């Protein structure tokens, strides 16, 4: 059976990954729609910013978050002084770091599903009196649902394994930001911590296999619902 410390790291990982996925979803849908359906000045720059975490080292992303959202960062200082929200070295900071690193994976999955939807269906609905928003929500979103589910699954899995940006921006604080990857790192750095690290690795493997099995079942169920093979 897992020890209380292992349970704590497991629970924190699930909490951070779930919050990062939920937090990212509406923003990812908006970004995917802008990149797939709209033409505007700065579109290439937005595309580059969205996908930057895929090519930048995670430590660099964490450092950039520290500069912008840290206690002395312009946005971080405003959040702290105006709204009383402090992200650096907190669970909220771990959520932000995981969300930023998983964001481009979610956008790519949603954008691919959006590209596969025939935009003529939306126009047909609009000729019948539907607004742009109604046509998007009643026709496009159901058709792209498998892509949305896939994007959420990929983002959740990536958030579970996030390490570099989290330790740089949110640090490695037990009970606050020490998720499973950071707990494994801590055990490896501890004398005679190999046994603890191995138990945490096994816990991570069980979690990953369970998440993949649930994801596969959810994907099949959604595809049946929308009539896709």
XYZ file of C-alpha atoms in Angstrom, residues 6-225:
220
model
C 3.015 8.792 -1.680
C -0.752 9.298 -1.427
C -0.119 13.021 -1.034
C 2.057 13.190 -4.160
C -0.482 11.111 -6.120
C -3.425 13.261 -5.024
C -1.519 16.473 -5.791
C -0.588 15.179 -9.265
C -4.211 14.323 -10.065
C -5.409 17.670 -8.717
C -2.835 19.687 -10.678
C -3.383 17.745 -13.934
C -7.177 18.017 -13.678
C -7.110 21.745 -12.902
C -4.582 22.411 -15.696
C -6.771 20.555 -18.223
C -10.003 22.298 -17.182
C -8.268 25.684 -17.061
C -6.752 25.227 -20.549
C -9.802 23.880 -22.401
C -11.792 27.089 -23.128
C -8.624 29.029 -24.007
C -7.397 26.191 -26.240
C -10.730 26.076 -28.074
C -10.574 29.813 -28.689
C -6.959 29.615 -29.887
C -7.728 26.641 -32.156
C -10.722 28.455 -33.658
C -8.701 31.618 -34.295
C -5.851 29.698 -35.919
C -8.110 27.414 -37.995
C -10.933 29.696 -39.057
C -9.805 33.334 -38.855
C -7.298 35.387 -40.831
C -5.914 38.426 -38.991
C -2.767 40.456 -38.505
C -0.446 38.681 -36.054
C -1.847 35.213 -36.708
C 1.634 33.779 -37.332
C 2.875 35.367 -34.094
C -0.033 33.842 -32.160
C 0.719 30.455 -33.729
C 4.367 30.757 -32.665
C 3.471 31.771 -29.098
C 0.955 28.920 -28.732
C 3.441 26.283 -29.894
C 6.555 27.771 -28.236
C 6.394 25.411 -25.183
C 6.815 22.468 -27.582
C 10.262 23.639 -28.689
C 11.523 25.559 -25.660
C 13.225 23.686 -22.797
C 10.735 23.372 -19.902
C 13.172 25.152 -17.591
C 13.124 28.155 -19.941
C 9.316 28.195 -19.872
C 9.415 28.038 -16.067
C 11.902 30.890 -15.928
C 9.751 33.019 -18.247
C 6.762 32.303 -15.998
C 8.881 33.359 -13.015
C 9.733 36.647 -14.741
C 6.137 37.397 -15.703
C 4.096 35.874 -12.882
C 6.632 35.937 -10.039
C 6.388 38.257 -7.039
C 8.429 40.895 -8.871
C 6.955 40.251 -12.323
C 4.605 42.837 -13.780
C 1.617 40.483 -14.024
C 2.441 38.609 -10.815
C 2.754 41.841 -8.822
C -0.575 43.091 -10.212
C -2.324 39.802 -9.357
C -0.899 39.856 -5.825
C -1.642 43.507 -5.053
C -5.013 43.735 -6.845
C -6.610 40.309 -6.465
C -4.516 38.801 -3.682
C -3.480 35.904 -5.958
C 0.062 34.609 -5.520
C 1.151 31.913 -7.956
C 4.870 31.412 -7.460
C 5.764 28.523 -5.107
C 2.087 27.524 -4.740
C -0.188 24.755 -6.035
C -1.746 27.357 -8.335
C 1.683 27.975 -9.812
C 2.106 24.242 -10.446
C -1.252 24.266 -12.249
C -0.177 27.224 -14.410
C 3.163 25.596 -15.279
C 1.474 22.295 -16.227
C -1.227 24.106 -18.222
C 1.298 26.137 -20.217
C 3.370 23.063 -21.101
C 0.309 20.999 -22.112
C -1.479 23.838 -23.905
C 0.016 23.393 -27.422
C -0.788 19.657 -27.405
C -4.424 20.396 -26.610
C -4.630 23.150 -29.252
C -3.162 20.900 -31.958
C -5.665 18.097 -31.272
C -8.639 20.477 -31.232
C -7.438 22.351 -34.306
C -7.055 19.135 -36.325
C -10.613 18.114 -35.444
C -11.863 21.600 -36.343
C -10.101 21.459 -39.718
C -11.950 18.204 -40.461
C -15.391 19.797 -39.948
C -17.034 21.081 -43.121
C -17.563 24.814 -42.595
C -20.394 24.643 -45.175
C -22.565 23.029 -42.499
C -22.252 26.157 -40.376
C -23.165 28.363 -43.338
C -26.194 26.181 -44.048
C -27.333 26.618 -40.438
C -26.826 30.382 -40.630
C -28.975 30.608 -43.756
C -31.739 29.032 -41.654
C -31.456 31.782 -39.063
C -28.882 30.455 -36.578
C -26.342 32.907 -35.213
C -22.622 32.239 -35.701
C -22.318 31.169 -32.043
C -25.377 28.896 -32.186
C -24.122 27.231 -35.390
C -20.713 26.675 -33.836
C -22.074 25.232 -30.588
C -24.840 23.080 -32.128
C -23.013 21.758 -35.227
C -19.245 22.261 -35.075
C -18.593 21.411 -31.418
C -20.417 18.024 -31.511
C -18.561 17.056 -34.699
C -15.183 17.971 -33.216
C -15.940 16.293 -29.865
C -13.512 13.366 -30.428
C -10.720 15.881 -31.001
C -11.672 17.810 -27.871
C -11.637 14.610 -25.819
C -8.291 13.575 -27.325
C -6.858 17.027 -26.581
C -7.997 16.845 -22.964
C -6.533 13.369 -22.550
C -3.180 14.358 -24.033
C -3.062 17.529 -21.907
C -3.955 15.573 -18.743
C -1.233 13.001 -19.427
C 1.339 15.704 -20.186
C 0.391 17.574 -17.000
C 0.866 14.419 -14.919
C 4.469 14.139 -16.133
C 5.402 17.826 -16.095
C 8.654 18.506 -14.262
C 10.974 21.238 -15.592
C 8.639 24.239 -15.672
C 7.013 23.207 -12.383
C 10.221 22.931 -10.369
C 11.489 26.225 -11.816
C 8.318 28.252 -11.277
C 6.560 26.505 -8.380
C 9.590 24.862 -6.720
C 9.554 21.467 -4.966
C 7.510 21.979 -1.790
C 6.079 18.923 -0.025
C 2.297 18.998 0.115
C 2.147 22.122 -2.051
C 3.893 21.574 -5.395
C 5.622 18.184 -5.043
C 3.822 16.095 -7.645
C 4.858 12.521 -8.520
C 7.723 13.505 -10.900
C 9.142 15.886 -8.286
C 8.675 13.294 -5.524
C 10.652 10.778 -7.623
C 13.372 13.376 -8.172
C 13.497 14.080 -4.423
C 13.741 10.370 -3.583
C 16.582 9.887 -6.070
C 18.481 12.792 -4.476
C 18.027 11.294 -0.993
C 20.548 8.745 0.385
C 19.002 5.240 0.326
C 15.982 6.678 -1.484
C 16.078 4.131 -4.318
C 13.331 1.995 -2.768
C 11.008 4.994 -2.370
C 11.787 6.150 -5.918
C 10.979 2.681 -7.283
C 7.622 2.646 -5.452
C 6.785 6.089 -6.875
C 7.785 4.963 -10.372
C 5.510 1.935 -10.069
C 2.718 4.226 -8.850
C 3.280 6.471 -11.880
C 3.152 3.484 -14.241
C -0.120 2.260 -12.709
C -1.559 5.765 -13.002
C -0.427 6.117 -16.625
C -1.836 2.729 -17.671
C -5.119 3.450 -15.873
C -5.395 6.881 -17.518
C -4.710 5.403 -20.961
C -7.356 2.712 -20.450
C -9.936 5.274 -19.334
C -8.964 7.557 -22.218
C -9.364 4.795 -24.777
C -12.782 3.882 -23.381
C -13.899 7.535 -23.368
C -12.640 8.051 -26.930
C -14.570 5.016 -28.230
C -17.713 6.118 -26.417
C -17.544 9.664 -27.819
C -16.909 8.395 -31.365
C -19.960 6.149 -31.126
C -22.028 9.088 -29.878
